[in-house]
Coordinates of C-alpha atoms and ligand atoms in Angstrom, one line a residue:
M1 CA 94.2 -25.5 26.1
I2 CA 92.1 -25.8 29.3
A3 CA 93.3 -23.4 32.0
Y4 CA 90.1 -22.9 34.0
R5 CA 89.0 -25.2 36.9
N6 CA 86.4 -27.8 36.1
L7 CA 82.8 -26.5 36.5
R8 CA 80.4 -28.4 38.7
V9 CA 77.1 -29.2 37.0
A10 CA 74.0 -30.4 39.0
L11 CA 71.0 -32.0 37.2
L12 CA 67.5 -32.0 38.7
G13 CA 65.4 -34.7 36.9
A14 CA 66.4 -37.7 34.8
G15 CA 63.2 -38.2 32.8
S16 CA 62.8 -38.1 29.0
V17 CA 65.1 -35.0 28.7
G18 CA 67.2 -35.2 31.8
A19 CA 68.5 -38.7 31.2
Q20 CA 69.7 -37.7 27.7
V21 CA 71.4 -34.6 29.1
A22 CA 73.2 -36.8 31.6
T23 CA 74.4 -39.1 28.8
L24 CA 75.6 -36.3 26.5
L25 CA 77.4 -34.5 29.4
T26 CA 79.3 -37.7 30.2
E27 CA 79.9 -39.0 26.7
H28 CA 80.9 -35.7 25.2
H29 CA 82.9 -34.5 28.3
D30 CA 86.2 -33.9 26.5
E31 CA 84.7 -32.3 23.5
L32 CA 82.6 -29.9 25.6
A33 CA 85.7 -29.1 27.7
S34 CA 87.6 -28.0 24.6
R35 CA 84.7 -25.9 23.4
V36 CA 84.2 -24.2 26.8
G37 CA 87.8 -24.0 28.1
A38 CA 86.8 -25.9 31.3
G39 CA 85.6 -29.4 32.1
L40 CA 81.9 -29.8 32.8
D41 CA 81.7 -32.4 35.7
L42 CA 78.2 -33.8 36.3
I43 CA 78.3 -34.0 40.1
G44 CA 74.9 -35.5 40.8
I45 CA 71.3 -35.9 39.7
A46 CA 68.3 -35.2 41.9
V47 CA 65.3 -37.4 41.4
R48 CA 62.3 -38.6 43.4
D49 CA 63.2 -42.3 43.2
V50 CA 66.9 -43.2 42.9
D51 CA 66.0 -46.8 42.0
A52 CA 63.6 -46.1 39.2
P53 CA 64.5 -47.5 35.7
R54 CA 66.1 -44.9 33.4
T55 CA 65.9 -44.5 29.6
A56 CA 69.7 -44.1 29.3
P57 CA 72.7 -45.8 31.0
I58 CA 73.6 -43.5 34.0
D59 CA 76.1 -44.2 36.8
P60 CA 73.7 -45.0 39.8
A61 CA 76.1 -43.3 42.2
L62 CA 75.1 -40.0 40.7
F63 CA 71.4 -40.2 41.9
T64 CA 70.3 -38.4 45.1
T65 CA 67.0 -37.2 46.6
D66 CA 68.8 -34.3 48.3
A67 CA 68.3 -31.6 45.7
M68 CA 69.1 -28.7 48.0
G69 CA 72.4 -30.2 49.0
L70 CA 73.3 -30.9 45.4
I71 CA 72.4 -27.3 44.3
E72 CA 74.6 -25.8 46.9
S73 CA 77.8 -27.3 45.5
A74 CA 77.1 -26.5 41.8
D75 CA 78.3 -23.8 39.4
I76 CA 75.5 -24.6 37.0
V77 CA 72.1 -26.1 37.8
I78 CA 70.0 -27.8 35.1
E79 CA 66.3 -28.0 36.1
L80 CA 64.5 -30.7 34.1
M81 CA 61.8 -31.8 36.6
G82 CA 58.9 -29.8 35.3
G83 CA 56.0 -28.3 37.2
I84 CA 55.9 -25.2 39.4
E85 CA 57.0 -26.5 42.9
P86 CA 59.6 -27.5 44.0
A87 CA 61.2 -26.4 40.7
R88 CA 60.7 -22.7 41.5
S89 CA 62.2 -23.0 45.0
Y90 CA 65.2 -25.0 43.7
I91 CA 65.9 -22.5 40.9
L92 CA 65.7 -19.5 43.4
H93 CA 68.0 -21.4 45.7
A94 CA 70.5 -22.1 42.9
L95 CA 70.6 -18.5 41.9
N96 CA 71.0 -17.3 45.4
S97 CA 73.8 -19.8 45.8
G98 CA 75.6 -18.1 42.9
A99 CA 74.9 -20.7 40.2
D100 CA 73.6 -20.1 36.7
V101 CA 70.4 -22.0 35.8
V102 CA 69.4 -23.9 32.7
T103 CA 65.8 -25.0 32.5
G104 CA 63.2 -26.2 29.9
N105 CA 60.3 -25.6 32.2
K106 CA 57.8 -23.4 30.1
A107 CA 55.1 -23.8 32.7
L108 CA 57.3 -22.3 35.4
L109 CA 58.7 -19.6 33.1
A110 CA 55.3 -18.5 31.9
A111 CA 54.0 -18.2 35.5
H112 CA 57.1 -17.0 37.4
G113 CA 59.5 -15.8 34.7
P114 CA 59.8 -12.2 36.0
E115 CA 60.5 -13.4 39.6
L116 CA 63.3 -15.7 38.3
Q117 CA 64.8 -13.0 36.1
A118 CA 64.8 -10.5 39.0
A119 CA 66.5 -13.0 41.3
A120 CA 69.2 -13.7 38.6
E121 CA 69.7 -10.1 38.0
Q122 CA 70.2 -9.3 41.7
V123 CA 73.1 -11.7 42.0
G124 CA 74.5 -11.2 38.5
A125 CA 73.6 -14.8 37.4
Q126 CA 71.6 -15.9 34.3
V127 CA 68.6 -18.1 33.6
Y128 CA 68.9 -19.9 30.2
Y129 CA 65.8 -21.6 28.7
E130 CA 66.3 -22.4 25.0
A131 CA 64.5 -25.8 25.5
A132 CA 61.3 -24.2 26.9
V133 CA 59.9 -23.2 23.6
A134 CA 59.8 -25.5 20.6
G135 CA 62.2 -28.1 22.0
A136 CA 65.4 -28.4 19.8
I137 CA 64.6 -25.4 17.7
P138 CA 66.8 -22.4 18.4
I139 CA 64.3 -19.5 18.9
I140 CA 65.0 -18.0 22.3
R141 CA 68.6 -17.1 21.5
P142 CA 67.7 -15.6 18.0
L143 CA 65.0 -13.4 19.7
R144 CA 67.1 -12.5 22.7
E145 CA 70.4 -11.9 20.8
S146 CA 70.3 -12.2 17.0
L147 CA 67.2 -10.0 16.5
A148 CA 68.0 -7.7 19.5
G149 CA 68.8 -4.8 17.1
D150 CA 65.7 -5.3 15.0
R151 CA 62.0 -4.7 15.6
V152 CA 59.9 -7.8 15.6
K153 CA 56.4 -7.2 14.2
R154 CA 54.8 -10.6 14.4
I155 CA 55.5 -14.2 15.4
L156 CA 53.3 -17.1 14.1
G157 CA 54.3 -20.3 15.8
I158 CA 53.4 -23.9 15.6
V159 CA 54.7 -24.6 19.1
N160 CA 52.8 -27.7 20.2
G161 CA 53.7 -31.0 18.5
T162 CA 50.7 -32.9 19.7
T163 CA 48.2 -30.6 18.2
N164 CA 50.1 -30.3 15.0
F165 CA 50.3 -34.1 14.7
I166 CA 46.5 -34.4 15.3
L167 CA 45.6 -31.7 12.8
D168 CA 48.0 -33.0 10.2
K169 CA 46.7 -36.5 10.5
M170 CA 43.1 -35.2 10.1
D171 CA 44.3 -33.2 7.0
V172 CA 46.5 -35.8 5.3
E173 CA 44.6 -39.0 6.2
G174 CA 41.1 -37.7 6.8
D175 CA 41.3 -39.1 10.4
T176 CA 38.9 -38.0 13.2
F177 CA 40.1 -35.9 16.1
E178 CA 39.6 -38.8 18.5
N179 CA 41.6 -41.3 16.5
A180 CA 44.4 -38.8 15.8
L181 CA 44.6 -38.0 19.5
A182 CA 44.8 -41.7 20.4
V183 CA 47.7 -42.2 18.0
A184 CA 49.5 -39.1 19.3
T185 CA 49.2 -40.4 22.8
E186 CA 50.4 -43.9 21.8
L187 CA 53.5 -42.3 20.1
G188 CA 54.3 -40.3 23.2
Y189 CA 53.7 -36.9 21.7
A190 CA 50.9 -36.0 24.0
E191 CA 51.3 -35.5 27.7
A192 CA 49.8 -38.2 30.0
D193 CA 46.9 -35.8 30.5
P194 CA 46.7 -34.2 27.0
T195 CA 44.5 -31.3 28.1
A196 CA 47.4 -29.0 28.2
D197 CA 48.1 -29.8 24.6
I198 CA 44.7 -29.9 23.0
E199 CA 43.2 -27.0 25.0
G200 CA 46.1 -24.8 24.1
Y201 CA 47.6 -24.2 27.6
D202 CA 51.0 -25.5 26.5
A203 CA 51.0 -23.2 23.5
A204 CA 49.8 -20.3 25.6
Q205 CA 52.8 -20.7 28.0
K206 CA 55.1 -20.7 25.0
A207 CA 53.4 -17.6 23.5
A208 CA 53.8 -15.7 26.8
I209 CA 57.6 -16.5 26.7
L210 CA 58.0 -15.5 23.0
A211 CA 55.9 -12.3 23.3
R212 CA 58.0 -11.2 26.4
L213 CA 61.2 -11.6 24.5
A214 CA 60.1 -10.2 21.2
F215 CA 58.4 -7.1 22.6
H216 CA 60.5 -6.4 25.7
T217 CA 57.3 -6.5 27.8
E218 CA 56.0 -8.7 30.6
V219 CA 53.2 -10.8 29.2
P220 CA 51.4 -12.8 31.9
V221 CA 50.2 -16.2 30.7
E222 CA 46.7 -15.2 31.8
A223 CA 46.7 -12.4 29.3
V224 CA 47.2 -14.8 26.4
H225 CA 43.9 -15.4 24.6
R226 CA 43.6 -19.2 24.3
E227 CA 41.4 -21.6 22.3
G228 CA 42.1 -25.3 21.8
I229 CA 41.4 -27.7 18.9
T230 CA 38.8 -29.9 20.5
Q231 CA 36.0 -28.3 18.4
I232 CA 37.8 -28.9 15.1
T233 CA 35.9 -31.5 13.1
A234 CA 37.0 -33.7 10.2
A235 CA 34.4 -31.9 8.0
Q236 CA 36.0 -28.5 8.8
V237 CA 39.5 -29.8 7.9
S238 CA 38.2 -31.2 4.7
Q239 CA 36.4 -28.0 3.8
A240 CA 39.5 -26.0 4.5
Q241 CA 41.5 -28.3 2.2
K242 CA 39.0 -27.8 -0.6
A243 CA 39.3 -24.0 -0.2
G244 CA 43.1 -24.1 -0.3
Y245 CA 43.8 -23.9 3.5
V246 CA 45.1 -26.0 6.3
V247 CA 44.0 -25.8 9.9
K248 CA 46.9 -25.3 12.4
L249 CA 47.0 -24.4 16.1
L250 CA 48.9 -21.1 16.1
A251 CA 50.6 -19.1 18.8
I252 CA 50.5 -15.5 17.6
C253 CA 52.5 -12.7 19.2
E254 CA 51.9 -9.3 17.4
R255 CA 52.4 -5.6 17.7
I256 CA 49.0 -4.1 17.1
T257 CA 47.0 -0.9 17.4
D258 CA 43.5 -1.2 18.9
P259 CA 41.2 0.1 16.1
A260 CA 38.7 1.7 18.5
S261 CA 41.0 3.5 21.0
G262 CA 44.2 3.8 18.9
V263 CA 46.3 2.3 21.7
D264 CA 49.5 0.6 20.6
G265 CA 50.2 -2.6 22.3
V266 CA 50.9 -6.3 22.1
S267 CA 48.5 -9.2 21.3
A268 CA 49.4 -12.8 22.4
R269 CA 46.9 -15.4 21.4
V270 CA 46.5 -19.1 20.7
Y271 CA 43.8 -20.5 18.4
P272 CA 43.2 -22.9 15.6
A273 CA 43.4 -20.9 12.3
L274 CA 43.3 -21.5 8.6
I275 CA 46.5 -20.8 6.8
P276 CA 46.9 -20.8 3.0
R277 CA 48.6 -24.0 1.8
R278 CA 51.3 -21.9 0.1
H279 CA 52.4 -20.4 3.4
P280 CA 55.7 -22.0 4.8
L281 CA 53.9 -23.0 8.0
A282 CA 51.5 -25.2 6.0
T283 CA 54.4 -27.5 5.2
V284 CA 55.0 -28.3 8.9
H285 CA 53.8 -31.9 9.2
G286 CA 53.5 -34.5 12.0
G287 CA 54.8 -33.5 15.4
K288 CA 57.2 -31.0 14.1
N289 CA 57.2 -27.3 15.3
A290 CA 58.1 -24.1 13.4
V291 CA 58.2 -20.4 14.4
F292 CA 57.7 -17.8 11.7
V293 CA 59.1 -14.4 12.6
E294 CA 58.3 -11.2 10.8
A295 CA 60.8 -8.5 11.6
E296 CA 61.0 -4.9 10.4
A297 CA 64.6 -5.1 8.9
A298 CA 65.2 -8.8 8.6
G299 CA 62.0 -9.6 6.9
D300 CA 60.5 -13.1 7.2
L301 CA 62.4 -15.8 9.0
M302 CA 61.4 -19.4 9.7
F303 CA 62.8 -21.7 12.4
Y304 CA 61.8 -25.4 12.0
G305 CA 62.5 -28.7 13.6
A306 CA 61.7 -31.0 16.5
G307 CA 59.6 -29.4 19.1
A308 CA 59.9 -32.2 21.6
G309 CA 61.7 -35.5 22.3
G310 CA 64.3 -36.4 24.9
I311 CA 67.5 -36.3 22.8
E312 CA 66.4 -33.4 20.6
T313 CA 65.5 -31.2 23.6
A314 CA 68.7 -32.2 25.3
S315 CA 70.6 -30.5 22.4
A316 CA 69.0 -27.2 23.3
V317 CA 69.8 -27.8 27.0
L318 CA 73.4 -28.6 26.3
G319 CA 73.7 -25.4 24.2
D320 CA 72.6 -23.4 27.2
V321 CA 75.0 -25.3 29.5
V322 CA 77.9 -24.4 27.2
S323 CA 76.8 -20.7 27.1
A324 CA 76.6 -20.7 30.9
A325 CA 80.0 -22.3 31.3
R326 CA 81.6 -19.9 28.9
R327 CA 80.2 -17.0 30.9
H328 CA 81.8 -18.5 34.1
V329 CA 85.1 -18.8 32.3
A330 CA 85.0 -15.3 30.8
G331 CA 83.7 -13.8 34.1
G332 CA 81.3 -10.8 34.4
P333 CA 77.6 -10.7 35.3
G334 CA 74.8 -12.5 33.3
V335 CA 73.0 -10.6 30.6
A336 CA 69.8 -9.2 32.0
E337 CA 66.6 -9.3 29.9
T338 CA 64.8 -6.1 29.4
T339 CA 61.1 -5.5 29.7
H340 CA 61.6 -1.7 29.3
A341 CA 59.0 -1.3 26.5
N342 CA 56.2 -2.1 29.0
L343 CA 53.6 -2.1 26.2
T344 CA 49.9 -2.6 26.9
I345 CA 48.7 -6.1 26.5
L346 CA 45.6 -5.8 24.3
P347 CA 42.6 -8.2 24.5
I348 CA 41.4 -10.4 21.7
D349 CA 38.7 -7.7 20.8
S350 CA 41.5 -5.4 19.6
V351 CA 42.8 -7.9 17.0
S352 CA 42.1 -7.6 13.3
T353 CA 42.4 -10.5 11.0
R354 CA 40.4 -12.4 8.3
Y355 CA 37.7 -14.8 9.0
Q356 CA 35.9 -17.8 7.5
I357 CA 32.3 -18.2 8.7
T358 CA 30.3 -21.3 7.9
L359 CA 26.5 -21.1 8.2
E360 CA 23.6 -23.5 7.7
V361 CA 20.8 -21.3 6.3
S362 CA 17.3 -21.8 4.8
D363 CA 17.7 -22.3 1.0
A364 CA 15.2 -19.5 0.2
P365 CA 15.2 -16.3 -1.9
G366 CA 16.7 -13.3 -0.3
V367 CA 18.7 -15.2 2.4
L368 CA 22.1 -14.4 0.9
A369 CA 21.2 -10.8 0.5
R370 CA 20.1 -10.5 4.1
I371 CA 23.3 -12.1 5.4
A372 CA 25.4 -9.9 3.2
S373 CA 23.6 -6.8 4.5
L374 CA 24.5 -7.7 8.1
F375 CA 28.2 -7.8 7.2
S376 CA 27.9 -4.5 5.5
E377 CA 26.0 -2.9 8.5
H378 CA 28.9 -3.8 10.8
G379 CA 31.6 -2.6 8.3
V380 CA 32.9 -6.1 7.6
S381 CA 33.9 -6.5 4.0
V382 CA 33.2 -9.9 2.4
E383 CA 35.9 -11.3 0.1
A384 CA 34.3 -14.5 -1.1
V385 CA 31.0 -16.5 -0.6
Q386 CA 30.5 -20.1 -1.5
Q387 CA 27.1 -21.9 -1.3
S388 CA 26.2 -25.6 -1.5
I389 CA 22.9 -27.3 -0.8
A390 CA 23.3 -29.2 2.6
S391 CA 20.0 -31.0 2.8
V392 CA 16.6 -31.2 1.2
E393 CA 13.8 -32.6 3.3
S394 CA 12.3 -35.6 1.5
G395 CA 8.9 -35.0 -0.1
T396 CA 9.2 -31.2 0.1
S397 CA 10.3 -28.7 -2.5
E398 CA 13.9 -27.6 -2.7
S399 CA 13.2 -24.3 -1.0
S400 CA 12.3 -26.0 2.3
G401 CA 15.9 -27.4 2.5
T402 CA 19.0 -25.8 3.9
A403 CA 22.2 -24.6 2.3
T404 CA 25.7 -24.2 3.6
L405 CA 27.2 -20.8 3.2
V406 CA 31.0 -20.3 3.5
I407 CA 31.9 -16.7 3.8
V408 CA 35.5 -15.4 3.9
T409 CA 36.0 -11.8 4.9
H410 CA 38.7 -9.2 4.3
V411 CA 40.6 -8.0 7.3
A412 CA 38.1 -7.0 10.0
S413 CA 38.2 -6.3 13.7
E414 CA 37.3 -9.1 16.1
R415 CA 34.8 -6.7 17.7
A416 CA 33.0 -6.0 14.5
L417 CA 33.1 -9.7 13.5
S418 CA 31.7 -11.0 16.7
R419 CA 28.8 -8.5 16.5
T420 CA 28.1 -9.5 13.0
V421 CA 28.1 -13.2 13.9
A422 CA 25.8 -12.5 16.9
D423 CA 23.3 -10.7 14.6
I424 CA 23.5 -13.5 12.0
A425 CA 22.8 -16.1 14.6
D426 CA 19.6 -14.3 15.6
Q427 CA 18.2 -14.5 12.1
Q428 CA 15.3 -16.9 11.6
V429 CA 16.7 -18.0 8.3
V430 CA 19.9 -19.1 9.9
V431 CA 19.7 -22.7 11.2
R432 CA 23.1 -22.5 12.9
V433 CA 26.5 -20.9 12.8
E434 CA 28.6 -24.0 12.1
S435 CA 32.0 -22.4 12.7
V436 CA 34.0 -19.2 12.8
L437 CA 37.7 -19.7 12.0
R438 CA 40.3 -17.0 11.7
V439 CA 42.4 -16.9 8.6
E440 CA 46.1 -16.1 9.2
G441 CA 49.3 -15.8 7.2
A442 CA 47.5 -14.6 4.1
Ligands
LIG1 P1 59.8 -36.3 32.9 O1 58.5 -36.3 33.6 O2 60.1 -37.4 31.9 O3 60.9 -36.3 34.0 C1 60.9 -35.6 35.2 C2 62.0 -35.9 36.1 O4 62.1 -35.0 37.2 C3 62.0 -37.4 36.6 O5 63.3 -37.9 36.6 C4 61.6 -37.2 38.1 O6 62.1 -38.1 39.0 C5 62.1 -35.8 38.4 N1 61.3 -35.1 39.4 C6 60.1 -34.7 39.3 N2 59.7 -34.1 40.5 C7 60.7 -34.2 41.3 C8 61.0 -33.7 42.6 N3 60.0 -33.1 43.3 N4 62.2 -33.9 43.2 C9 63.2 -34.5 42.4 N5 63.0 -34.9 41.2 C10 61.8 -34.8 40.6 O7 59.9 -34.8 32.3 P2 60.6 -34.4 30.9 O8 62.0 -34.9 30.8 O9 59.7 -34.8 29.8 O10 60.5 -32.8 30.9 C11 61.4 -32.1 31.8 C12 61.2 -30.6 31.5 O11 61.5 -30.3 30.2 C13 59.7 -30.1 31.7 O12 59.7 -28.8 32.2 C14 59.2 -30.1 30.3 O13 58.1 -29.2 30.1 C15 60.4 -29.7 29.5 N6 60.4 -30.1 28.1 C16 60.2 -31.4 27.8 C17 60.2 -31.8 26.5 C18 60.0 -33.2 26.1 O14 60.0 -33.5 24.9 N7 59.8 -34.1 27.0 C19 60.3 -30.8 25.4 C20 60.6 -29.5 25.8 C21 60.6 -29.1 27.2 P3 61.8 -39.7 39.0 O15 62.3 -40.1 37.7 O16 62.5 -40.2 40.2 O17 60.3 -39.7 39.1
LIG2 N1 53.5 -31.8 24.8 C1 54.4 -30.9 24.2 C2 54.1 -30.9 22.7 C3 55.8 -31.3 24.5 O1 53.3 -31.7 22.2 O2 54.7 -30.0 22.0 C4 56.8 -30.2 24.1 O3 56.7 -29.0 24.8

């Protein structure tokens, strides 16, 4: 039975996601009303151009360019415009007008999350943002609620569909980076300017949001170490395959202790890494996302599904709208997020992991021993070494050619590893350091 007054829902944006949200709110109106205990009436949609063509059939009378006016008469405001401004000002205005806010805007949350949370807390409202990380996959609510009584140790996430699509195509089809990116763009996975995807900015924003929730600590997006996938070559992907690994762009949020200072803190980082093909994240293909959570009591959990797409992301948005509406019906203030732990954010130098280093070296006696001694001098333990002859200059003896050395280490500190690699690069017998890739999930 529905006893509560109908709730007024304002939508800001009717693009890929917003248009689908408008359709679901309208088509599922009665079903949603029964679930919430109150009708959810879409009272208007703010856009830039009221006459622009839409990807879903929407009543043209709903469109307006007066976002502020629309916000002021709403109980729930859904922000799906993207970008920092005017989205930030609109959300602050909505909260100060007493509305709850639902948003999928990871860029805004990563840059201004604490400001928005503080504004919500001050007025007893709530900001919901399930769609901001990994699209349709429920990961915000599990971290914020289901795992609130546990201690998260580490999160390994494939949180950018574009880069996963590219790396998967290189792995499965032997494609080049450039070709795979062109297909990703054609299929609509990549942003119009794919820099945010391929240089890891999008994943870094998501890492900042996940780390904040998992470790109850403010994690500014600038503190997230970020490397993209533009340096990954078809040869590296193929070599990884032969060695039993797959290359994935990972967002990693982890509780760590700096090996030098002993300081406990949080590491948030994004980089392409090798993961063993037996690891569950290795099975995440195409544009799909997955978030692998390691918790103290719960053990390993994996959340998998569509990380983008209009209708898929609209599902996460609607889930938040239902939560916000139920809170209105039940009454009481929104649930504030805590950042009480206030842990130190540690730099990449504090991280310890395994590494794969690929070198082109002179194929001469004593070279391997010299390289091995450098690892030992820096306290980095070598797990495996593989050598193959890369080239032999024509008309000369074999010893004047070069060889490729692929070295995999045991867990070592980033600091020790980078010093080792710097010393190796200085050796006359080393033609070049082809790549240094981290090995995760082993
Ligand atoms: P689109 O670019 O497709 O749509 C943006 C919409 O916002 C358009 O309708 C546009 O109006 C409107 N808009 C933009 N600026 C203004 C403004 N100043 N005033 C009023 N309206 C404005 O974005 P998406 O739907 O793809 O993404 C929306 C949000 O969801 C973003 O924050 C994005 O990061 C997030 N997200 C998106 C996913 C996806 O798969 N697309 C997945 C997960 C999150 P008009 O149409 O008139 O130009
Ligand atoms: N461009 C993003 C991706 C969209 O490829 O994952 C979803 O955030």
